[in-house]
PDB file of C-alpha atoms and ligand atoms in Angstrom:
ATOM      1  CA  MET B 265      81.240  29.469  68.844  1.00 93.00           C
ATOM      2  CA  GLU B 266      80.673  32.103  66.270  1.00 96.00           C
ATOM      3  CA  ILE B 267      82.174  31.440  62.642  1.00 98.00           C
ATOM      4  CA  LEU B 268      83.248  34.346  60.661  1.00 98.00           C
ATOM      5  CA  ARG B 269      84.084  34.062  57.004  1.00 98.00           C
ATOM      6  CA  LEU B 270      87.041  36.181  55.640  1.00 98.00           C
ATOM      7  CA  PRO B 271      87.315  36.299  51.820  1.00 98.00           C
ATOM      8  CA  VAL B 272      91.048  36.447  50.928  1.00 97.00           C
ATOM      9  CA  LEU B 273      93.307  36.160  47.709  1.00 96.00           C
ATOM     10  CA  SER B 274      91.114  35.743  44.559  1.00 95.00           C
ATOM     11  CA  ASP B 275      88.564  33.171  45.876  1.00 97.00           C
ATOM     12  CA  ASN B 276      89.872  31.672  49.227  1.00 98.00           C
ATOM     13  CA  TYR B 277      88.008  31.809  52.504  1.00 98.00           C
ATOM     14  CA  ILE B 278      89.668  31.902  55.925  1.00 98.00           C
ATOM     15  CA  PHE B 279      87.223  30.881  58.793  1.00 98.00           C
ATOM     16  CA  LEU B 280      87.747  32.550  62.084  1.00 98.00           C
ATOM     17  CA  LEU B 281      86.142  30.703  64.955  1.00 98.00           C
ATOM     18  CA  HIS B 282      85.395  33.028  67.910  1.00 98.00           C
ATOM     19  CA  ASP B 283      84.413  32.545  71.432  1.00 98.00           C
ATOM     20  CA  PRO B 284      83.200  36.020  72.743  1.00 98.00           C
ATOM     21  CA  ASN B 285      83.156  34.802  76.305  1.00 97.00           C
ATOM     22  CA  GLN B 286      86.852  33.862  76.574  1.00 98.00           C
ATOM     23  CA  LYS B 287      87.856  36.317  73.863  1.00 98.00           C
ATOM     24  CA  ILE B 288      89.800  33.739  71.857  1.00 98.00           C
ATOM     25  CA  GLY B 289      89.746  32.876  68.212  1.00 98.00           C
ATOM     26  CA  ALA B 290      90.949  30.063  65.984  1.00 98.00           C
ATOM     27  CA  VAL B 291      91.676  30.250  62.267  1.00 98.00           C
ATOM     28  CA  VAL B 292      91.024  27.555  59.608  1.00 98.00           C
ATOM     29  CA  ASP B 293      93.543  27.598  56.653  1.00 98.00           C
ATOM     30  CA  PRO B 294      94.932  31.229  57.051  1.00 98.00           C
ATOM     31  CA  ALA B 295      96.065  32.096  53.635  1.00 96.00           C
ATOM     32  CA  GLU B 296      96.735  35.787  54.484  1.00 98.00           C
ATOM     33  CA  VAL B 297      97.798  37.512  57.750  1.00 98.00           C
ATOM     34  CA  ARG B 298      96.276  41.035  57.578  1.00 98.00           C
ATOM     35  CA  PRO B 299      92.551  40.184  57.339  1.00 98.00           C
ATOM     36  CA  VAL B 300      93.006  37.815  60.375  1.00 98.00           C
ATOM     37  CA  LEU B 301      94.759  40.350  62.554  1.00 98.00           C
ATOM     38  CA  GLU B 302      92.271  43.124  61.622  1.00 98.00           C
ATOM     39  CA  LYS B 303      89.263  40.986  62.627  1.00 98.00           C
ATOM     40  CA  LEU B 304      90.822  39.733  65.782  1.00 98.00           C
ATOM     41  CA  GLU B 305      91.679  43.400  66.831  1.00 98.00           C
ATOM     42  CA  PHE B 306      88.050  44.258  65.967  1.00 98.00           C
ATOM     43  CA  LEU B 307      86.673  41.419  68.221  1.00 98.00           C
ATOM     44  CA  GLY B 308      89.348  42.073  70.888  1.00 98.00           C
ATOM     45  CA  ALA B 309      90.253  38.492  70.791  1.00 98.00           C
ATOM     46  CA  GLU B 310      93.610  36.450  71.020  1.00 98.00           C
ATOM     47  CA  LEU B 311      94.357  33.833  68.470  1.00 98.00           C
ATOM     48  CA  VAL B 312      94.912  30.493  70.225  1.00 98.00           C
ATOM     49  CA  THR B 313      94.767  27.940  67.340  1.00 98.00           C
ATOM     50  CA  ILE B 314      95.451  27.389  63.649  1.00 98.00           C
ATOM     51  CA  PHE B 315      93.461  24.485  62.155  1.00 98.00           C
ATOM     52  CA  ASN B 316      95.152  23.490  58.802  1.00 99.00           C
ATOM     53  CA  THR B 317      93.478  21.064  56.540  1.00 98.00           C
ATOM     54  CA  HIS B 318      96.514  20.592  54.110  1.00 98.00           C
ATOM     55  CA  HIS B 319      99.728  21.955  53.132  1.00 98.00           C
ATOM     56  CA  HIS B 320      98.969  24.152  50.099  1.00 98.00           C
ATOM     57  CA  PRO B 321     100.316  27.788  50.216  1.00 98.00           C
ATOM     58  CA  ASP B 322      96.797  29.290  49.928  1.00 98.00           C
ATOM     59  CA  HIS B 323      95.927  27.425  53.198  1.00 98.00           C
ATOM     60  CA  VAL B 324      99.056  27.824  55.281  1.00 98.00           C
ATOM     61  CA  GLY B 325     100.435  31.098  53.944  1.00 98.00           C
ATOM     62  CA  ALA B 326      99.981  33.195  57.206  1.00 98.00           C
ATOM     63  CA  ASN B 327     101.121  30.389  59.669  1.00 98.00           C
ATOM     64  CA  ARG B 328     104.605  31.859  60.430  1.00 98.00           C
ATOM     65  CA  GLN B 329     103.404  35.404  60.671  1.00 98.00           C
ATOM     66  CA  LEU B 330     100.587  34.558  63.056  1.00 98.00           C
ATOM     67  CA  ILE B 331     102.884  32.451  65.284  1.00 98.00           C
ATOM     68  CA  GLN B 332     105.144  35.443  65.413  1.00 98.00           C
ATOM     69  CA  LYS B 333     102.240  37.650  66.579  1.00 98.00           C
ATOM     70  CA  PHE B 334     100.857  34.859  69.056  1.00 98.00           C
ATOM     71  CA  PRO B 335     103.644  32.745  70.200  1.00 97.00           C
ATOM     72  CA  GLN B 336     101.399  30.703  72.382  1.00 97.00           C
ATOM     73  CA  LEU B 337      99.145  29.492  69.584  1.00 98.00           C
ATOM     74  CA  LYS B 338      99.018  25.771  68.525  1.00 98.00           C
ATOM     75  CA  VAL B 339      99.237  24.747  64.833  1.00 98.00           C
ATOM     76  CA  TYR B 340      97.199  21.638  64.135  1.00 98.00           C
ATOM     77  CA  GLY B 341      97.517  19.651  60.956  1.00 98.00           C
ATOM     78  CA  GLY B 342      97.492  15.980  59.570  1.00 98.00           C
ATOM     79  CA  VAL B 343     100.135  13.611  60.636  1.00 98.00           C
ATOM     80  CA  GLU B 344     100.917  12.900  56.918  1.00 98.00           C
ATOM     81  CA  ASP B 345     101.546  16.701  56.441  1.00 98.00           C
ATOM     82  CA  ARG B 346     104.662  16.601  58.836  1.00 98.00           C
ATOM     83  CA  GLY B 347     107.306  18.823  57.323  1.00 98.00           C
ATOM     84  CA  ARG B 348     104.914  20.494  54.970  1.00 98.00           C
ATOM     85  CA  ILE B 349     102.820  22.703  57.298  1.00 98.00           C
ATOM     86  CA  PRO B 350     104.848  25.805  58.678  1.00 98.00           C
ATOM     87  CA  GLY B 351     105.101  25.629  62.501  1.00 98.00           C
ATOM     88  CA  GLN B 352     102.884  22.486  62.827  1.00 98.00           C
ATOM     89  CA  GLN B 353     102.953  21.173  66.358  1.00 98.00           C
ATOM     90  CA  VAL B 354     100.002  18.767  66.476  1.00 98.00           C
ATOM     91  CA  PHE B 355      99.944  15.828  64.222  1.00 98.00           C
ATOM     92  CA  LEU B 356      96.421  14.511  63.707  1.00 98.00           C
ATOM     93  CA  ARG B 357      94.985  11.250  62.758  1.00 98.00           C
ATOM     94  CA  GLU B 358      91.515  10.002  61.813  1.00 98.00           C
ATOM     95  CA  GLY B 359      89.316   9.872  64.945  1.00 98.00           C
ATOM     96  CA  ASP B 360      91.388  12.419  66.932  1.00 98.00           C
ATOM     97  CA  ARG B 361      89.559  15.055  68.817  1.00 98.00           C
ATOM     98  CA  VAL B 362      90.501  18.747  69.001  1.00 98.00           C
ATOM     99  CA  GLN B 363      88.956  21.500  71.104  1.00 97.00           C
ATOM    100  CA  PHE B 364      88.080  24.980  70.469  1.00 97.00           C
ATOM    101  CA  ALA B 365      86.396  26.953  73.404  1.00 95.00           C
ATOM    102  CA  ASP B 366      83.405  24.670  74.363  1.00 93.00           C
ATOM    103  CA  ARG B 367      83.270  22.648  71.239  1.00 96.00           C
ATOM    104  CA  VAL B 368      85.045  19.474  70.221  1.00 97.00           C
ATOM    105  CA  ALA B 369      85.895  18.473  66.614  1.00 98.00           C
ATOM    106  CA  GLU B 370      86.549  15.144  65.288  1.00 98.00           C
ATOM    107  CA  VAL B 371      89.284  14.694  62.762  1.00 98.00           C
ATOM    108  CA  LEU B 372      88.548  12.892  59.531  1.00 98.00           C
ATOM    109  CA  PHE B 373      91.353  11.756  57.214  1.00 98.00           C
ATOM    110  CA  VAL B 374      90.254  12.648  53.654  1.00 98.00           C
ATOM    111  CA  PRO B 375      93.041  12.243  51.263  1.00 98.00           C
ATOM    112  CA  GLY B 376      92.767  12.773  47.530  1.00 98.00           C
ATOM    113  CA  HIS B 377      93.325  16.404  46.898  1.00 98.00           C
ATOM    114  CA  THR B 378      96.487  15.927  48.783  1.00 98.00           C
ATOM    115  CA  SER B 379      97.920  12.819  50.448  1.00 98.00           C
ATOM    116  CA  GLY B 380      97.725  14.242  54.022  1.00 98.00           C
ATOM    117  CA  HIS B 381      94.390  16.252  53.910  1.00 98.00           C
ATOM    118  CA  ILE B 382      92.228  16.187  56.978  1.00 98.00           C
ATOM    119  CA  ALA B 383      88.862  17.726  57.804  1.00 99.00           C
ATOM    120  CA  TYR B 384      87.387  19.018  61.077  1.00 98.00           C
ATOM    121  CA  TYR B 385      83.881  18.102  61.980  1.00 98.00           C
ATOM    122  CA  PHE B 386      82.196  19.830  64.916  1.00 98.00           C
ATOM    123  CA  PRO B 387      78.953  17.763  65.592  1.00 97.00           C
ATOM    124  CA  SER B 388      75.855  19.644  66.728  1.00 94.00           C
ATOM    125  CA  VAL B 389      75.642  20.285  70.409  1.00 88.00           C
ATOM    126  CA  ALA B 390      72.010  19.501  70.817  1.00 86.00           C
ATOM    127  CA  LEU B 391      69.600  17.231  68.787  1.00 80.00           C
ATOM    128  CA  GLY B 392      68.272  19.022  65.810  1.00 80.00           C
ATOM    129  CA  GLU B 393      70.947  21.784  65.684  1.00 88.00           C
ATOM    130  CA  ILE B 394      73.543  22.107  63.020  1.00 95.00           C
ATOM    131  CA  GLY B 395      77.107  20.743  62.853  1.00 97.00           C
ATOM    132  CA  GLU B 396      79.999  22.369  61.396  1.00 98.00           C
ATOM    133  CA  LEU B 397      82.451  20.813  58.818  1.00 98.00           C
ATOM    134  CA  PHE B 398      85.781  22.533  57.648  1.00 99.00           C
ATOM    135  CA  CYS B 399      86.782  20.482  54.729  1.00 98.00           C
ATOM    136  CA  GLY B 400      89.423  22.532  52.924  1.00 98.00           C
ATOM    137  CA  ASP B 401      89.747  21.495  49.352  1.00 98.00           C
ATOM    138  CA  THR B 402      88.217  18.043  49.586  1.00 98.00           C
ATOM    139  CA  LEU B 403      84.513  18.835  49.200  1.00 98.00           C
ATOM    140  CA  PHE B 404      83.447  22.128  47.586  1.00 98.00           C
ATOM    141  CA  ALA B 405      79.942  23.580  47.226  1.00 98.00           C
ATOM    142  CA  GLY B 406      78.782  21.776  44.072  1.00 98.00           C
ATOM    143  CA  GLY B 407      82.096  20.138  43.371  1.00 98.00           C
ATOM    144  CA  CYS B 408      85.385  18.656  44.873  1.00 98.00           C
ATOM    145  CA  GLY B 409      89.061  19.224  44.817  1.00 98.00           C
ATOM    146  CA  HIS B 410      91.522  18.343  42.122  1.00 98.00           C
ATOM    147  CA  LEU B 411      93.283  15.076  42.598  1.00 98.00           C
ATOM    148  CA  PHE B 412      96.868  16.271  43.052  1.00 98.00           C
ATOM    149  CA  GLU B 413      98.193  13.713  45.206  1.00 98.00           C
ATOM    150  CA  GLY B 414      95.506  11.029  45.335  1.00 98.00           C
ATOM    151  CA  THR B 415      93.431   8.557  43.280  1.00 98.00           C
ATOM    152  CA  PRO B 416      89.800   8.483  42.459  1.00 98.00           C
ATOM    153  CA  ALA B 417      89.214   5.495  44.857  1.00 98.00           C
ATOM    154  CA  GLN B 418      90.829   7.356  47.661  1.00 98.00           C
ATOM    155  CA  MET B 419      88.764  10.451  46.887  1.00 98.00           C
ATOM    156  CA  VAL B 420      85.555   8.394  46.663  1.00 98.00           C
ATOM    157  CA  GLU B 421      86.272   6.988  50.157  1.00 98.00           C
ATOM    158  CA  SER B 422      87.105  10.423  51.497  1.00 98.00           C
ATOM    159  CA  LEU B 423      84.022  11.979  50.130  1.00 98.00           C
ATOM    160  CA  SER B 424      81.937   9.115  51.415  1.00 98.00           C
ATOM    161  CA  LYS B 425      82.941   9.977  54.865  1.00 98.00           C
ATOM    162  CA  LEU B 426      81.682  13.635  54.367  1.00 98.00           C
ATOM    163  CA  ARG B 427      78.519  12.399  52.712  1.00 98.00           C
ATOM    164  CA  ASN B 428      77.742  10.251  55.669  1.00 98.00           C
ATOM    165  CA  LEU B 429      77.522  13.248  58.002  1.00 98.00           C
ATOM    166  CA  PRO B 430      74.237  14.535  59.062  1.00 97.00           C
ATOM    167  CA  ASN B 431      72.282  16.615  56.376  1.00 97.00           C
ATOM    168  CA  ASN B 432      72.146  19.588  58.571  1.00 96.00           C
ATOM    169  CA  THR B 433      75.935  19.956  58.780  1.00 98.00           C
ATOM    170  CA  ARG B 434      77.248  23.268  57.295  1.00 98.00           C
ATOM    171  CA  VAL B 435      79.965  22.744  54.645  1.00 98.00           C
ATOM    172  CA  TRP B 436      82.664  25.504  55.152  1.00 98.00           C
ATOM    173  CA  CYS B 437      84.801  24.773  52.159  1.00 98.00           C
ATOM    174  CA  ALA B 438      87.903  27.017  51.364  1.00 98.00           C
ATOM    175  CA  HIS B 439      87.023  28.445  48.003  1.00 98.00           C
ATOM    176  CA  GLU B 440      84.178  30.269  46.231  1.00 98.00           C
ATOM    177  CA  TYR B 441      83.970  27.964  43.207  1.00 98.00           C
ATOM    178  CA  THR B 442      80.269  27.225  43.507  1.00 98.00           C
ATOM    179  CA  LEU B 443      79.072  28.897  40.323  1.00 98.00           C
ATOM    180  CA  LYS B 444      81.577  27.323  38.037  1.00 98.00           C
ATOM    181  CA  ASN B 445      81.067  23.938  39.828  1.00 98.00           C
ATOM    182  CA  LEU B 446      77.260  24.078  39.228  1.00 98.00           C
ATOM    183  CA  GLN B 447      77.780  25.160  35.524  1.00 98.00           C
ATOM    184  CA  PHE B 448      79.667  21.942  35.131  1.00 98.00           C
ATOM    185  CA  ALA B 449      77.067  19.998  37.222  1.00 98.00           C
ATOM    186  CA  MET B 450      74.442  21.052  34.809  1.00 98.00           C
ATOM    187  CA  THR B 451      76.277  19.361  32.003  1.00 98.00           C
ATOM    188  CA  VAL B 452      76.147  16.036  33.515  1.00 98.00           C
ATOM    189  CA  ASP B 453      72.928  16.123  35.645  1.00 98.00           C
ATOM    190  CA  LYS B 454      70.591  18.563  33.952  1.00 97.00           C
ATOM    191  CA  ASP B 455      67.398  16.861  34.750  1.00 98.00           C
ATOM    192  CA  ASN B 456      67.926  17.068  38.380  1.00 98.00           C
ATOM    193  CA  ALA B 457      65.305  19.441  39.616  1.00 98.00           C
ATOM    194  CA  ASP B 458      67.161  20.317  42.897  1.00 98.00           C
ATOM    195  CA  LEU B 459      70.228  21.168  40.893  1.00 98.00           C
ATOM    196  CA  GLN B 460      68.342  23.339  38.477  1.00 98.00           C
ATOM    197  CA  SER B 461      66.892  25.414  41.356  1.00 98.00           C
ATOM    198  CA  ARG B 462      70.225  25.559  43.195  1.00 98.00           C
ATOM    199  CA  PHE B 463      71.924  26.673  40.086  1.00 98.00           C
ATOM    200  CA  ALA B 464      69.427  29.502  39.685  1.00 98.00           C
ATOM    201  CA  GLU B 465      69.850  30.573  43.395  1.00 98.00           C
ATOM    202  CA  VAL B 466      73.738  30.649  43.226  1.00 98.00           C
ATOM    203  CA  LYS B 467      73.642  32.438  39.834  1.00 98.00           C
ATOM    204  CA  ALA B 468      71.553  35.264  41.577  1.00 98.00           C
ATOM    205  CA  ALA B 469      73.548  35.272  44.685  1.00 98.00           C
ATOM    206  CA  ARG B 470      76.854  35.597  42.759  1.00 98.00           C
ATOM    207  CA  SER B 471      75.427  38.344  40.559  1.00 98.00           C
ATOM    208  CA  ARG B 472      74.778  40.164  43.879  1.00 98.00           C
ATOM    209  CA  ASN B 473      78.300  39.373  44.871  1.00 97.00           C
ATOM    210  CA  GLU B 474      77.213  37.237  47.886  1.00 98.00           C
ATOM    211  CA  ALA B 475      79.142  34.226  49.277  1.00 98.00           C
ATOM    212  CA  THR B 476      77.590  30.780  48.595  1.00 98.00           C
ATOM    213  CA  VAL B 477      79.645  29.226  51.364  1.00 98.00           C
ATOM    214  CA  PRO B 478      78.640  27.535  53.794  1.00 98.00           C
ATOM    215  CA  SER B 479      76.597  25.009  52.015  1.00 98.00           C
ATOM    216  CA  MET B 480      74.933  22.066  53.743  1.00 98.00           C
ATOM    217  CA  ILE B 481      75.630  18.395  53.469  1.00 98.00           C
ATOM    218  CA  GLY B 482      71.981  17.671  52.614  1.00 98.00           C
ATOM    219  CA  VAL B 483      72.051  19.991  49.642  1.00 98.00           C
ATOM    220  CA  GLU B 484      75.351  18.591  48.506  1.00 98.00           C
ATOM    221  CA  LYS B 485      74.015  15.100  48.573  1.00 98.00           C
ATOM    222  CA  ARG B 486      71.163  16.097  46.240  1.00 98.00           C
ATOM    223  CA  THR B 487      73.000  18.422  43.834  1.00 98.00           C
ATOM    224  CA  ASN B 488      76.894  17.820  43.757  1.00 98.00           C
ATOM    225  CA  PRO B 489      77.815  15.409  41.066  1.00 98.00           C
ATOM    226  CA  PHE B 490      80.903  14.421  42.999  1.00 98.00           C
ATOM    227  CA  LEU B 491      78.710  12.900  45.735  1.00 98.00           C
ATOM    228  CA  ARG B 492      76.508  11.095  43.277  1.00 98.00           C
ATOM    229  CA  TRP B 493      78.630   8.391  41.722  1.00 97.00           C
ATOM    230  CA  GLU B 494      75.803   5.816  42.106  1.00 96.00           C
ATOM    231  CA  GLN B 495      73.086   7.884  40.401  1.00 97.00           C
ATOM    232  CA  PRO B 496      71.926   6.348  37.160  1.00 97.00           C
ATOM    233  CA  ALA B 497      71.770   9.699  35.433  1.00 97.00           C
ATOM    234  CA  LEU B 498      75.422  10.486  36.312  1.00 98.00           C
ATOM    235  CA  GLN B 499      76.548   6.976  35.293  1.00 98.00           C
ATOM    236  CA  LEU B 500      74.777   7.443  31.990  1.00 98.00           C
ATOM    237  CA  ALA B 501      76.315  10.833  31.519  1.00 98.00           C
ATOM    238  CA  VAL B 502      79.876   9.372  31.661  1.00 98.00           C
ATOM    239  CA  GLN B 503      78.958   5.867  30.429  1.00 98.00           C
ATOM    240  CA  SER B 504      80.042   3.799  33.306  1.00 98.00           C
ATOM    241  CA  GLN B 505      78.384   1.480  35.816  1.00 95.00           C
ATOM    242  CA  ASP B 506      81.195   1.422  38.359  1.00 97.00           C
ATOM    243  CA  PRO B 507      80.968   3.956  41.097  1.00 96.00           C
ATOM    244  CA  VAL B 508      84.704   4.700  41.331  1.00 98.00           C
ATOM    245  CA  GLU B 509      85.037   4.799  37.621  1.00 98.00           C
ATOM    246  CA  THR B 510      82.009   7.143  37.355  1.00 98.00           C
ATOM    247  CA  PHE B 511      83.671   9.400  39.797  1.00 98.00           C
ATOM    248  CA  ALA B 512      86.924   9.231  38.011  1.00 98.00           C
ATOM    249  CA  ARG B 513      85.402  10.139  34.655  1.00 98.00           C
ATOM    250  CA  LEU B 514      83.401  13.036  36.149  1.00 98.00           C
ATOM    251  CA  ARG B 515      86.578  14.302  37.788  1.00 98.00           C
ATOM    252  CA  ARG B 516      88.488  14.134  34.395  1.00 98.00           C
ATOM    253  CA  LYS B 517      85.566  15.733  32.490  1.00 98.00           C
ATOM    254  CA  LYS B 518      85.526  18.640  35.094  1.00 98.00           C
ATOM    255  CA  ASP B 519      89.335  19.002  34.734  1.00 97.00           C
ATOM    256  CA  GLN B 520      88.541  19.767  30.949  1.00 96.00           C
ATOM    257  CA  PHE B 521      85.634  21.952  31.611  1.00 96.00           C
TER     258      PHE B 521
HETATM  259 ZN1   ZN N  14      94.582  22.829  47.946  1.00 72.35          ZN
HETATM  260 FE1   FE N  15      93.092  25.733  48.080  1.00 72.35          FE
END
């Protein structure tokens, strides 16, 4: 399975999963139709699946037009998003398994950004190889999604699931927000040496206009303040000793950043 990253809108990424043998593709969160069709045509591949993580327009915007173009394709989304994802045919729950080409993904229910948000996790196929996580707007490189439809406690539980994945899991999040996220991270965790060096790398990458997605779970665990609610430095930064309250205060601080 190849994964191609298509930058769309101002800062969204669509991910195109491609199996060159069967000449088929799947898209995660298609915001726009044209870049997807162009890439499929270039690859000579047929679109068989849309994997949606949640109902926001910048994630489902191209569903209808893609279904028109490929009437056989299947649209997957979370069961809690019933009625909110255009063309949805498959209603997924935590622990369900979905297939693309020769890979099987596990569905994780990760509410918080929205009440029906799910993530797709493709474990590594062999020991020591990498896994792939498509997490929409739940976990970002260096940050996490806004709490539009969920509570801090819910989001902490959701992010805990993602944090528990193996370190060598690639994090394919749906927006290029990394630089801004790390600028904020530096205000609450500035003595973290891993964060300092990551911040420098990301600044350099963005100045060359390079993408910073995918990230890795291991890197996120060491540098993303929204996975570090137990760390004394972060608890001190927001004056709380309770993990969920620490997370809530960090999230609020970021909203105002
Ligand atoms: Zn969203
Ligand atoms: Fe989004």
